[in-house]
JSON list of C-alpha atoms in Angstrom, two decimals:
[
{"chain": "A", "resi": 1, "resn": "UNK", "atom": "CA", "xyz": [18.54, 33.57, -15.53]},
{"chain": "A", "resi": 2, "resn": "UNK", "atom": "CA", "xyz": [18.95, 29.94, -16.60]},
{"chain": "A", "resi": 3, "resn": "UNK", "atom": "CA", "xyz": [18.66, 28.75, -13.00]},
{"chain": "A", "resi": 4, "resn": "UNK", "atom": "CA", "xyz": [15.52, 30.83, -12.60]},
{"chain": "A", "resi": 5, "resn": "UNK", "atom": "CA", "xyz": [13.94, 29.13, -15.61]},
{"chain": "A", "resi": 6, "resn": "UNK", "atom": "CA", "xyz": [14.85, 25.68, -14.30]},
{"chain": "A", "resi": 7, "resn": "UNK", "atom": "CA", "xyz": [13.38, 26.56, -10.90]},
{"chain": "A", "resi": 8, "resn": "UNK", "atom": "CA", "xyz": [10.21, 27.82, -12.56]},
{"chain": "A", "resi": 9, "resn": "UNK", "atom": "CA", "xyz": [9.77, 24.60, -14.49]},
{"chain": "A", "resi": 10, "resn": "UNK", "atom": "CA", "xyz": [10.41, 22.47, -11.42]},
{"chain": "A", "resi": 11, "resn": "UNK", "atom": "CA", "xyz": [7.78, 24.31, -9.41]},
{"chain": "A", "resi": 12, "resn": "UNK", "atom": "CA", "xyz": [5.22, 24.50, -12.22]},
{"chain": "A", "resi": 13, "resn": "UNK", "atom": "CA", "xyz": [5.42, 20.99, -13.65]},
{"chain": "A", "resi": 14, "resn": "UNK", "atom": "CA", "xyz": [2.47, 19.74, -11.61]},
{"chain": "A", "resi": 15, "resn": "UNK", "atom": "CA", "xyz": [0.20, 22.59, -12.66]},
{"chain": "A", "resi": 16, "resn": "UNK", "atom": "CA", "xyz": [0.72, 23.07, -16.38]},
{"chain": "A", "resi": 17, "resn": "UNK", "atom": "CA", "xyz": [0.91, 20.99, -19.53]},
{"chain": "A", "resi": 18, "resn": "UNK", "atom": "CA", "xyz": [2.56, 23.88, -21.33]},
{"chain": "A", "resi": 19, "resn": "UNK", "atom": "CA", "xyz": [2.17, 27.52, -22.21]},
{"chain": "A", "resi": 20, "resn": "UNK", "atom": "CA", "xyz": [-0.76, 28.44, -24.43]},
{"chain": "A", "resi": 21, "resn": "UNK", "atom": "CA", "xyz": [-0.08, 29.42, -28.03]},
{"chain": "A", "resi": 22, "resn": "UNK", "atom": "CA", "xyz": [-3.24, 31.36, -28.84]},
{"chain": "A", "resi": 23, "resn": "UNK", "atom": "CA", "xyz": [-2.24, 32.34, -32.37]},
{"chain": "A", "resi": 24, "resn": "UNK", "atom": "CA", "xyz": [-1.80, 28.66, -33.30]},
{"chain": "A", "resi": 25, "resn": "UNK", "atom": "CA", "xyz": [-4.89, 27.36, -31.50]},
{"chain": "A", "resi": 26, "resn": "UNK", "atom": "CA", "xyz": [-7.16, 30.00, -33.04]},
{"chain": "A", "resi": 27, "resn": "UNK", "atom": "CA", "xyz": [-6.34, 28.74, -36.54]},
{"chain": "A", "resi": 28, "resn": "UNK", "atom": "CA", "xyz": [-7.37, 25.17, -35.67]},
{"chain": "A", "resi": 29, "resn": "UNK", "atom": "CA", "xyz": [-10.81, 23.63, -36.17]},
{"chain": "A", "resi": 30, "resn": "UNK", "atom": "CA", "xyz": [-11.98, 21.57, -33.19]},
{"chain": "A", "resi": 31, "resn": "UNK", "atom": "CA", "xyz": [-15.32, 20.66, -34.72]},
{"chain": "A", "resi": 32, "resn": "UNK", "atom": "CA", "xyz": [-18.71, 20.56, -33.06]},
{"chain": "A", "resi": 33, "resn": "UNK", "atom": "CA", "xyz": [-19.36, 20.83, -29.34]},
{"chain": "A", "resi": 34, "resn": "UNK", "atom": "CA", "xyz": [-18.99, 17.46, -27.60]},
{"chain": "A", "resi": 35, "resn": "UNK", "atom": "CA", "xyz": [-19.71, 16.43, -24.02]},
{"chain": "A", "resi": 36, "resn": "UNK", "atom": "CA", "xyz": [-17.54, 14.31, -21.74]},
{"chain": "A", "resi": 37, "resn": "UNK", "atom": "CA", "xyz": [-19.40, 12.59, -18.90]},
{"chain": "A", "resi": 38, "resn": "UNK", "atom": "CA", "xyz": [-17.15, 12.59, -15.84]},
{"chain": "A", "resi": 39, "resn": "UNK", "atom": "CA", "xyz": [-18.27, 10.22, -13.08]},
{"chain": "A", "resi": 40, "resn": "UNK", "atom": "CA", "xyz": [-17.02, 11.82, -9.89]},
{"chain": "A", "resi": 41, "resn": "UNK", "atom": "CA", "xyz": [-16.39, 10.36, -6.46]},
{"chain": "A", "resi": 42, "resn": "UNK", "atom": "CA", "xyz": [-15.52, 12.79, -3.68]},
{"chain": "A", "resi": 43, "resn": "UNK", "atom": "CA", "xyz": [-14.15, 12.55, -0.17]},
{"chain": "A", "resi": 44, "resn": "UNK", "atom": "CA", "xyz": [-16.29, 13.71, 2.74]},
{"chain": "A", "resi": 45, "resn": "UNK", "atom": "CA", "xyz": [-15.96, 17.42, 3.39]},
{"chain": "A", "resi": 46, "resn": "UNK", "atom": "CA", "xyz": [-16.02, 18.51, -0.24]},
{"chain": "A", "resi": 47, "resn": "UNK", "atom": "CA", "xyz": [-19.23, 20.44, -0.79]},
{"chain": "A", "resi": 48, "resn": "UNK", "atom": "CA", "xyz": [-21.42, 20.45, -3.89]},
{"chain": "A", "resi": 49, "resn": "UNK", "atom": "CA", "xyz": [-20.70, 24.15, -4.42]},
{"chain": "A", "resi": 50, "resn": "UNK", "atom": "CA", "xyz": [-16.97, 23.46, -4.50]},
{"chain": "A", "resi": 51, "resn": "UNK", "atom": "CA", "xyz": [-17.41, 20.72, -7.09]},
{"chain": "A", "resi": 52, "resn": "UNK", "atom": "CA", "xyz": [-19.60, 22.99, -9.19]},
{"chain": "A", "resi": 53, "resn": "UNK", "atom": "CA", "xyz": [-16.92, 25.69, -9.04]},
{"chain": "A", "resi": 54, "resn": "UNK", "atom": "CA", "xyz": [-14.22, 23.21, -10.09]},
{"chain": "A", "resi": 55, "resn": "UNK", "atom": "CA", "xyz": [-16.19, 22.03, -13.11]},
{"chain": "A", "resi": 56, "resn": "UNK", "atom": "CA", "xyz": [-17.05, 25.61, -14.04]},
{"chain": "A", "resi": 57, "resn": "UNK", "atom": "CA", "xyz": [-13.35, 26.51, -14.18]},
{"chain": "A", "resi": 58, "resn": "UNK", "atom": "CA", "xyz": [-12.56, 23.36, -16.16]},
{"chain": "A", "resi": 59, "resn": "UNK", "atom": "CA", "xyz": [-15.31, 24.09, -18.66]},
{"chain": "A", "resi": 60, "resn": "UNK", "atom": "CA", "xyz": [-14.00, 27.60, -19.21]},
{"chain": "A", "resi": 61, "resn": "UNK", "atom": "CA", "xyz": [-10.80, 25.96, -20.47]},
{"chain": "A", "resi": 62, "resn": "UNK", "atom": "CA", "xyz": [-12.60, 23.25, -22.43]},
{"chain": "A", "resi": 63, "resn": "UNK", "atom": "CA", "xyz": [-14.59, 25.86, -24.36]},
{"chain": "A", "resi": 64, "resn": "UNK", "atom": "CA", "xyz": [-11.40, 26.55, -26.28]},
{"chain": "A", "resi": 65, "resn": "UNK", "atom": "CA", "xyz": [-11.84, 23.12, -27.90]},
{"chain": "A", "resi": 66, "resn": "UNK", "atom": "CA", "xyz": [-15.65, 22.98, -28.18]},
{"chain": "A", "resi": 67, "resn": "UNK", "atom": "CA", "xyz": [-15.82, 20.52, -25.28]},
{"chain": "A", "resi": 68, "resn": "UNK", "atom": "CA", "xyz": [-17.84, 20.41, -22.09]},
{"chain": "A", "resi": 69, "resn": "UNK", "atom": "CA", "xyz": [-17.34, 18.22, -19.01]},
{"chain": "A", "resi": 70, "resn": "UNK", "atom": "CA", "xyz": [-20.59, 16.95, -17.48]},
{"chain": "A", "resi": 71, "resn": "UNK", "atom": "CA", "xyz": [-20.42, 16.28, -13.75]},
{"chain": "A", "resi": 72, "resn": "UNK", "atom": "CA", "xyz": [-21.98, 12.91, -12.89]},
{"chain": "A", "resi": 73, "resn": "UNK", "atom": "CA", "xyz": [-22.20, 12.54, -9.12]},
{"chain": "A", "resi": 74, "resn": "UNK", "atom": "CA", "xyz": [-21.19, 9.09, -7.87]},
{"chain": "A", "resi": 75, "resn": "UNK", "atom": "CA", "xyz": [-21.45, 10.01, -4.21]},
{"chain": "A", "resi": 76, "resn": "UNK", "atom": "CA", "xyz": [-19.06, 10.29, -1.28]},
{"chain": "A", "resi": 77, "resn": "UNK", "atom": "CA", "xyz": [-16.33, 7.77, -0.63]},
{"chain": "A", "resi": 78, "resn": "UNK", "atom": "CA", "xyz": [-13.63, 7.48, 2.00]},
{"chain": "A", "resi": 79, "resn": "UNK", "atom": "CA", "xyz": [-10.18, 7.97, 0.53]},
{"chain": "A", "resi": 80, "resn": "UNK", "atom": "CA", "xyz": [-8.86, 4.56, -0.60]},
{"chain": "A", "resi": 81, "resn": "UNK", "atom": "CA", "xyz": [-5.39, 5.07, 0.87]},
{"chain": "A", "resi": 82, "resn": "UNK", "atom": "CA", "xyz": [-3.05, 7.93, 1.65]},
{"chain": "A", "resi": 83, "resn": "UNK", "atom": "CA", "xyz": [-0.92, 8.12, -1.47]},
{"chain": "A", "resi": 84, "resn": "UNK", "atom": "CA", "xyz": [-1.80, 8.93, -5.04]},
{"chain": "A", "resi": 85, "resn": "UNK", "atom": "CA", "xyz": [-0.73, 5.41, -5.96]},
{"chain": "A", "resi": 86, "resn": "UNK", "atom": "CA", "xyz": [-3.36, 4.03, -3.58]},
{"chain": "A", "resi": 87, "resn": "UNK", "atom": "CA", "xyz": [-6.05, 6.20, -5.16]},
{"chain": "A", "resi": 88, "resn": "UNK", "atom": "CA", "xyz": [-5.13, 5.24, -8.72]},
{"chain": "A", "resi": 89, "resn": "UNK", "atom": "CA", "xyz": [-4.95, 1.57, -7.76]},
{"chain": "A", "resi": 90, "resn": "UNK", "atom": "CA", "xyz": [-8.51, 1.83, -6.50]},
{"chain": "A", "resi": 91, "resn": "UNK", "atom": "CA", "xyz": [-9.67, 3.66, -9.62]},
{"chain": "A", "resi": 92, "resn": "UNK", "atom": "CA", "xyz": [-8.35, 0.76, -11.71]},
{"chain": "A", "resi": 93, "resn": "UNK", "atom": "CA", "xyz": [-11.08, -1.35, -10.09]},
{"chain": "A", "resi": 94, "resn": "UNK", "atom": "CA", "xyz": [-13.90, 1.04, -11.01]},
{"chain": "A", "resi": 95, "resn": "UNK", "atom": "CA", "xyz": [-15.39, 0.13, -14.40]},
{"chain": "A", "resi": 96, "resn": "UNK", "atom": "CA", "xyz": [-16.64, 2.63, -16.93]},
{"chain": "A", "resi": 97, "resn": "UNK", "atom": "CA", "xyz": [-20.41, 2.25, -17.00]},
{"chain": "A", "resi": 98, "resn": "UNK", "atom": "CA", "xyz": [-22.80, 3.60, -19.62]},
{"chain": "A", "resi": 99, "resn": "UNK", "atom": "CA", "xyz": [-23.11, 6.97, -17.87]},
{"chain": "A", "resi": 100, "resn": "UNK", "atom": "CA", "xyz": [-19.32, 7.49, -17.66]},
{"chain": "A", "resi": 101, "resn": "UNK", "atom": "CA", "xyz": [-16.65, 8.54, -20.15]},
{"chain": "A", "resi": 102, "resn": "UNK", "atom": "CA", "xyz": [-14.08, 9.38, -17.49]},
{"chain": "A", "resi": 103, "resn": "UNK", "atom": "CA", "xyz": [-13.71, 8.72, -13.74]},
{"chain": "A", "resi": 104, "resn": "UNK", "atom": "CA", "xyz": [-12.48, 11.36, -11.29]},
{"chain": "A", "resi": 105, "resn": "UNK", "atom": "CA", "xyz": [-11.79, 11.20, -7.56]},
{"chain": "A", "resi": 106, "resn": "UNK", "atom": "CA", "xyz": [-11.73, 14.42, -5.55]},
{"chain": "A", "resi": 107, "resn": "UNK", "atom": "CA", "xyz": [-9.36, 14.11, -2.62]},
{"chain": "A", "resi": 108, "resn": "UNK", "atom": "CA", "xyz": [-10.11, 16.15, 0.51]},
{"chain": "A", "resi": 109, "resn": "UNK", "atom": "CA", "xyz": [-7.86, 16.80, 3.48]},
{"chain": "A", "resi": 110, "resn": "UNK", "atom": "CA", "xyz": [-7.16, 14.95, 6.71]},
{"chain": "A", "resi": 111, "resn": "UNK", "atom": "CA", "xyz": [-4.87, 15.46, 9.69]},
{"chain": "A", "resi": 112, "resn": "UNK", "atom": "CA", "xyz": [-2.32, 13.19, 7.98]},
{"chain": "A", "resi": 113, "resn": "UNK", "atom": "CA", "xyz": [-2.23, 15.65, 5.10]},
{"chain": "A", "resi": 114, "resn": "UNK", "atom": "CA", "xyz": [-1.31, 18.42, 7.52]},
{"chain": "A", "resi": 115, "resn": "UNK", "atom": "CA", "xyz": [1.62, 16.41, 8.85]},
{"chain": "A", "resi": 116, "resn": "UNK", "atom": "CA", "xyz": [2.77, 15.61, 5.34]},
{"chain": "A", "resi": 117, "resn": "UNK", "atom": "CA", "xyz": [2.50, 19.27, 4.41]},
{"chain": "A", "resi": 118, "resn": "UNK", "atom": "CA", "xyz": [4.91, 20.19, 7.19]},
{"chain": "A", "resi": 119, "resn": "UNK", "atom": "CA", "xyz": [7.28, 17.50, 5.93]},
{"chain": "A", "resi": 120, "resn": "UNK", "atom": "CA", "xyz": [7.17, 18.74, 2.34]},
{"chain": "A", "resi": 121, "resn": "UNK", "atom": "CA", "xyz": [7.65, 22.33, 3.51]},
{"chain": "A", "resi": 122, "resn": "UNK", "atom": "CA", "xyz": [10.89, 21.22, 5.14]},
{"chain": "A", "resi": 123, "resn": "UNK", "atom": "CA", "xyz": [12.06, 19.60, 1.91]},
{"chain": "A", "resi": 124, "resn": "UNK", "atom": "CA", "xyz": [11.06, 22.70, -0.04]},
{"chain": "A", "resi": 125, "resn": "UNK", "atom": "CA", "xyz": [12.95, 24.98, 2.35]},
{"chain": "A", "resi": 126, "resn": "UNK", "atom": "CA", "xyz": [16.03, 22.76, 2.12]},
{"chain": "A", "resi": 127, "resn": "UNK", "atom": "CA", "xyz": [16.37, 22.07, -1.61]},
{"chain": "A", "resi": 128, "resn": "UNK", "atom": "CA", "xyz": [13.67, 24.15, -3.30]},
{"chain": "A", "resi": 129, "resn": "UNK", "atom": "CA", "xyz": [11.61, 21.25, -4.68]},
{"chain": "A", "resi": 130, "resn": "UNK", "atom": "CA", "xyz": [8.04, 20.57, -3.65]},
{"chain": "A", "resi": 131, "resn": "UNK", "atom": "CA", "xyz": [7.37, 16.84, -3.48]},
{"chain": "A", "resi": 132, "resn": "UNK", "atom": "CA", "xyz": [3.64, 16.76, -2.93]},
{"chain": "A", "resi": 133, "resn": "UNK", "atom": "CA", "xyz": [1.51, 15.57, -5.85]},
{"chain": "A", "resi": 134, "resn": "UNK", "atom": "CA", "xyz": [-1.68, 17.52, -6.45]},
{"chain": "A", "resi": 135, "resn": "UNK", "atom": "CA", "xyz": [-3.21, 15.02, -8.88]},
{"chain": "A", "resi": 136, "resn": "UNK", "atom": "CA", "xyz": [-2.54, 12.37, -11.49]},
{"chain": "A", "resi": 137, "resn": "UNK", "atom": "CA", "xyz": [-4.09, 10.50, -14.42]},
{"chain": "A", "resi": 138, "resn": "UNK", "atom": "CA", "xyz": [-3.31, 6.88, -15.25]},
{"chain": "A", "resi": 139, "resn": "UNK", "atom": "CA", "xyz": [-1.57, 6.41, -18.59]},
{"chain": "A", "resi": 140, "resn": "UNK", "atom": "CA", "xyz": [-2.95, 2.98, -19.59]},
{"chain": "A", "resi": 141, "resn": "UNK", "atom": "CA", "xyz": [-6.17, 4.48, -20.98]},
{"chain": "A", "resi": 142, "resn": "UNK", "atom": "CA", "xyz": [-6.15, 8.12, -19.81]},
{"chain": "A", "resi": 143, "resn": "UNK", "atom": "CA", "xyz": [-9.71, 7.68, -18.53]},
{"chain": "A", "resi": 144, "resn": "UNK", "atom": "CA", "xyz": [-9.34, 7.99, -14.76]},
{"chain": "A", "resi": 145, "resn": "UNK", "atom": "CA", "xyz": [-7.53, 10.23, -12.33]},
{"chain": "A", "resi": 146, "resn": "UNK", "atom": "CA", "xyz": [-7.70, 12.22, -9.13]},
{"chain": "A", "resi": 147, "resn": "UNK", "atom": "CA", "xyz": [-7.01, 15.72, -7.89]},
{"chain": "A", "resi": 148, "resn": "UNK", "atom": "CA", "xyz": [-6.46, 17.28, -4.51]},
{"chain": "A", "resi": 149, "resn": "UNK", "atom": "CA", "xyz": [-9.62, 19.36, -4.12]},
{"chain": "A", "resi": 150, "resn": "UNK", "atom": "CA", "xyz": [-8.83, 20.77, -0.66]},
{"chain": "A", "resi": 151, "resn": "UNK", "atom": "CA", "xyz": [-5.66, 22.68, 0.16]},
{"chain": "A", "resi": 152, "resn": "UNK", "atom": "CA", "xyz": [-4.25, 23.19, 3.62]},
{"chain": "A", "resi": 153, "resn": "UNK", "atom": "CA", "xyz": [-1.92, 26.17, 3.42]},
{"chain": "A", "resi": 154, "resn": "UNK", "atom": "CA", "xyz": [-1.59, 29.43, 1.55]},
{"chain": "A", "resi": 155, "resn": "UNK", "atom": "CA", "xyz": [1.87, 28.29, 0.44]},
{"chain": "A", "resi": 156, "resn": "UNK", "atom": "CA", "xyz": [0.26, 25.58, -1.66]},
{"chain": "A", "resi": 157, "resn": "UNK", "atom": "CA", "xyz": [-1.90, 28.21, -3.32]},
{"chain": "A", "resi": 158, "resn": "UNK", "atom": "CA", "xyz": [1.24, 30.06, -4.39]},
{"chain": "A", "resi": 159, "resn": "UNK", "atom": "CA", "xyz": [2.02, 27.13, -6.68]},
{"chain": "A", "resi": 160, "resn": "UNK", "atom": "CA", "xyz": [-1.38, 25.86, -7.74]},
{"chain": "A", "resi": 161, "resn": "UNK", "atom": "CA", "xyz": [-5.04, 25.59, -6.80]},
{"chain": "A", "resi": 162, "resn": "UNK", "atom": "CA", "xyz": [-7.72, 22.91, -7.04]},
{"chain": "A", "resi": 163, "resn": "UNK", "atom": "CA", "xyz": [-9.11, 24.62, -10.15]},
{"chain": "A", "resi": 164, "resn": "UNK", "atom": "CA", "xyz": [-5.78, 24.81, -11.96]},
{"chain": "A", "resi": 165, "resn": "UNK", "atom": "CA", "xyz": [-5.01, 21.23, -10.94]},
{"chain": "A", "resi": 166, "resn": "UNK", "atom": "CA", "xyz": [-8.28, 20.00, -12.47]},
{"chain": "A", "resi": 167, "resn": "UNK", "atom": "CA", "xyz": [-7.58, 21.95, -15.66]},
{"chain": "A", "resi": 168, "resn": "UNK", "atom": "CA", "xyz": [-4.13, 20.36, -15.78]},
{"chain": "A", "resi": 169, "resn": "UNK", "atom": "CA", "xyz": [-5.30, 16.79, -15.16]},
{"chain": "A", "resi": 170, "resn": "UNK", "atom": "CA", "xyz": [-8.19, 17.44, -17.52]},
{"chain": "A", "resi": 171, "resn": "UNK", "atom": "CA", "xyz": [-5.69, 17.80, -20.34]},
{"chain": "A", "resi": 172, "resn": "UNK", "atom": "CA", "xyz": [-4.25, 14.40, -19.44]},
{"chain": "A", "resi": 173, "resn": "UNK", "atom": "CA", "xyz": [-7.78, 12.96, -19.57]},
{"chain": "A", "resi": 174, "resn": "UNK", "atom": "CA", "xyz": [-7.81, 14.18, -23.18]},
{"chain": "A", "resi": 175, "resn": "UNK", "atom": "CA", "xyz": [-4.55, 12.39, -23.97]},
{"chain": "A", "resi": 176, "resn": "UNK", "atom": "CA", "xyz": [-2.12, 15.29, -23.66]},
{"chain": "A", "resi": 177, "resn": "UNK", "atom": "CA", "xyz": [1.34, 14.77, -22.21]},
{"chain": "A", "resi": 178, "resn": "UNK", "atom": "CA", "xyz": [3.76, 17.30, -20.75]},
{"chain": "A", "resi": 179, "resn": "UNK", "atom": "CA", "xyz": [5.45, 19.83, -22.97]},
{"chain": "A", "resi": 180, "resn": "UNK", "atom": "CA", "xyz": [6.76, 23.38, -22.73]},
{"chain": "A", "resi": 181, "resn": "UNK", "atom": "CA", "xyz": [4.34, 24.79, -25.31]},
{"chain": "A", "resi": 182, "resn": "UNK", "atom": "CA", "xyz": [0.88, 23.49, -26.12]},
{"chain": "A", "resi": 183, "resn": "UNK", "atom": "CA", "xyz": [0.79, 23.06, -29.88]},
{"chain": "A", "resi": 184, "resn": "UNK", "atom": "CA", "xyz": [1.25, 19.28, -29.57]},
{"chain": "A", "resi": 185, "resn": "UNK", "atom": "CA", "xyz": [-1.59, 19.14, -27.04]},
{"chain": "A", "resi": 186, "resn": "UNK", "atom": "CA", "xyz": [-3.88, 21.10, -29.37]},
{"chain": "A", "resi": 187, "resn": "UNK", "atom": "CA", "xyz": [-3.13, 18.57, -32.08]},
{"chain": "A", "resi": 188, "resn": "UNK", "atom": "CA", "xyz": [-3.81, 15.67, -29.69]},
{"chain": "A", "resi": 189, "resn": "UNK", "atom": "CA", "xyz": [-7.21, 17.11, -28.79]},
{"chain": "A", "resi": 190, "resn": "UNK", "atom": "CA", "xyz": [-8.00, 17.73, -32.45]},
{"chain": "A", "resi": 191, "resn": "UNK", "atom": "CA", "xyz": [-7.17, 14.08, -33.23]},
{"chain": "A", "resi": 192, "resn": "UNK", "atom": "CA", "xyz": [-9.31, 12.86, -30.35]},
{"chain": "A", "resi": 193, "resn": "UNK", "atom": "CA", "xyz": [-12.29, 14.90, -31.50]},
{"chain": "A", "resi": 194, "resn": "UNK", "atom": "CA", "xyz": [-11.83, 13.56, -35.01]},
{"chain": "A", "resi": 195, "resn": "UNK", "atom": "CA", "xyz": [-11.79, 10.02, -33.61]},
{"chain": "A", "resi": 196, "resn": "UNK", "atom": "CA", "xyz": [-14.97, 10.74, -31.65]},
{"chain": "A", "resi": 197, "resn": "UNK", "atom": "CA", "xyz": [-16.83, 11.34, -34.92]},
{"chain": "A", "resi": 198, "resn": "UNK", "atom": "CA", "xyz": [-15.92, 7.93, -36.37]},
{"chain": "A", "resi": 199, "resn": "UNK", "atom": "CA", "xyz": [-18.86, 5.53, -36.92]},
{"chain": "A", "resi": 200, "resn": "UNK", "atom": "CA", "xyz": [-17.24, 2.66, -35.00]},
{"chain": "A", "resi": 201, "resn": "UNK", "atom": "CA", "xyz": [-17.16, 4.62, -31.72]},
{"chain": "A", "resi": 202, "resn": "UNK", "atom": "CA", "xyz": [-19.65, 3.32, -29.15]},
{"chain": "A", "resi": 203, "resn": "UNK", "atom": "CA", "xyz": [-22.82, 5.39, -29.16]},
{"chain": "A", "resi": 204, "resn": "UNK", "atom": "CA", "xyz": [-22.84, 7.92, -26.33]},
{"chain": "A", "resi": 205, "resn": "UNK", "atom": "CA", "xyz": [-19.17, 7.40, -25.49]},
{"chain": "A", "resi": 206, "resn": "UNK", "atom": "CA", "xyz": [-16.46, 10.03, -25.79]},
{"chain": "A", "resi": 207, "resn": "UNK", "atom": "CA", "xyz": [-13.39, 7.94, -26.68]},
{"chain": "A", "resi": 208, "resn": "UNK", "atom": "CA", "xyz": [-9.94, 8.14, -25.15]},
{"chain": "A", "resi": 209, "resn": "UNK", "atom": "CA", "xyz": [-6.48, 8.27, -26.62]},
{"chain": "A", "resi": 210, "resn": "UNK", "atom": "CA", "xyz": [-3.16, 7.84, -24.82]},
{"chain": "A", "resi": 211, "resn": "UNK", "atom": "CA", "xyz": [0.09, 9.69, -25.43]},
{"chain": "A", "resi": 212, "resn": "UNK", "atom": "CA", "xyz": [1.33, 6.58, -27.26]},
{"chain": "A", "resi": 213, "resn": "UNK", "atom": "CA", "xyz": [-1.71, 6.71, -29.58]},
{"chain": "A", "resi": 214, "resn": "UNK", "atom": "CA", "xyz": [-3.54, 3.75, -28.09]},
{"chain": "A", "resi": 215, "resn": "UNK", "atom": "CA", "xyz": [-7.20, 4.38, -28.89]},
{"chain": "A", "resi": 216, "resn": "UNK", "atom": "CA", "xyz": [-10.26, 3.22, -26.98]},
{"chain": "A", "resi": 217, "resn": "UNK", "atom": "CA", "xyz": [-13.51, 3.48, -28.89]},
{"chain": "A", "resi": 218, "resn": "UNK", "atom": "CA", "xyz": [-15.72, 1.44, -26.55]},
{"chain": "A", "resi": 219, "resn": "UNK", "atom": "CA", "xyz": [-16.09, 1.26, -22.80]},
{"chain": "A", "resi": 220, "resn": "UNK", "atom": "CA", "xyz": [-15.59, -2.50, -22.90]},
{"chain": "A", "resi": 221, "resn": "UNK", "atom": "CA", "xyz": [-12.15, -1.93, -24.43]},
{"chain": "A", "resi": 222, "resn": "UNK", "atom": "CA", "xyz": [-11.21, 0.45, -21.62]},
{"chain": "A", "resi": 223, "resn": "UNK", "atom": "CA", "xyz": [-12.45, -1.95, -18.97]},
{"chain": "A", "resi": 224, "resn": "UNK", "atom": "CA", "xyz": [-10.62, -4.81, -20.65]},
{"chain": "A", "resi": 225, "resn": "UNK", "atom": "CA", "xyz": [-7.30, -3.16, -19.86]},
{"chain": "A", "resi": 226, "resn": "UNK", "atom": "CA", "xyz": [-7.99, -3.47, -16.13]},
{"chain": "A", "resi": 227, "resn": "UNK", "atom": "CA", "xyz": [-10.13, -6.62, -16.08]},
{"chain": "A", "resi": 228, "resn": "UNK", "atom": "CA", "xyz": [-8.30, -9.48, -17.76]},
{"chain": "A", "resi": 229, "resn": "UNK", "atom": "CA", "xyz": [-10.18, -12.74, -18.20]},
{"chain": "A", "resi": 230, "resn": "UNK", "atom": "CA", "xyz": [-8.62, -15.80, -16.62]}
]
């Protein structure tokens, strides 16, 4: 039984930030409805209907906290490298502009992904751990991240899906970390919404908060983390 639980956690860690605790969440006040403007770049091959479906699933989750993600199309862009590190490194160079609160890149699929999938399947068959990352959010400001929006095999869908990956990374974009149960995440979101109502927050900006409680109330502060003056 214990080994089964460990295996479950190993295979689920990329698709969950914890198990919901409805009885706790339903006693919490998340305040008024707020919008988060998510500037979204997508790889060629990802259709508008797919993006709409992704955001619809994410917003179903966000309704629990009186939040709504607004899709802001930033157009198509070739993938800036093969690895997640390459993608995040590129996203560090993309500034938050006045129409953006968060930045998201939707990764598609290429023939290289198919080869890598075969490789990871071999690792999975050998030791039972799936190495492929389905998405990530940077932890300097928790304002930008990416997800894999196209899956190659049905085996991948046994573990996760583009929708569940976006929901997962969406929690990181709200400052949540990883935990077994979600009470701490509920409290993090409640704090962030409280911060968003403060008078010193930039007008029209939904602020960010990291897992170490670094707070960003203005876009210029977020951009300053990645653009240091000489």
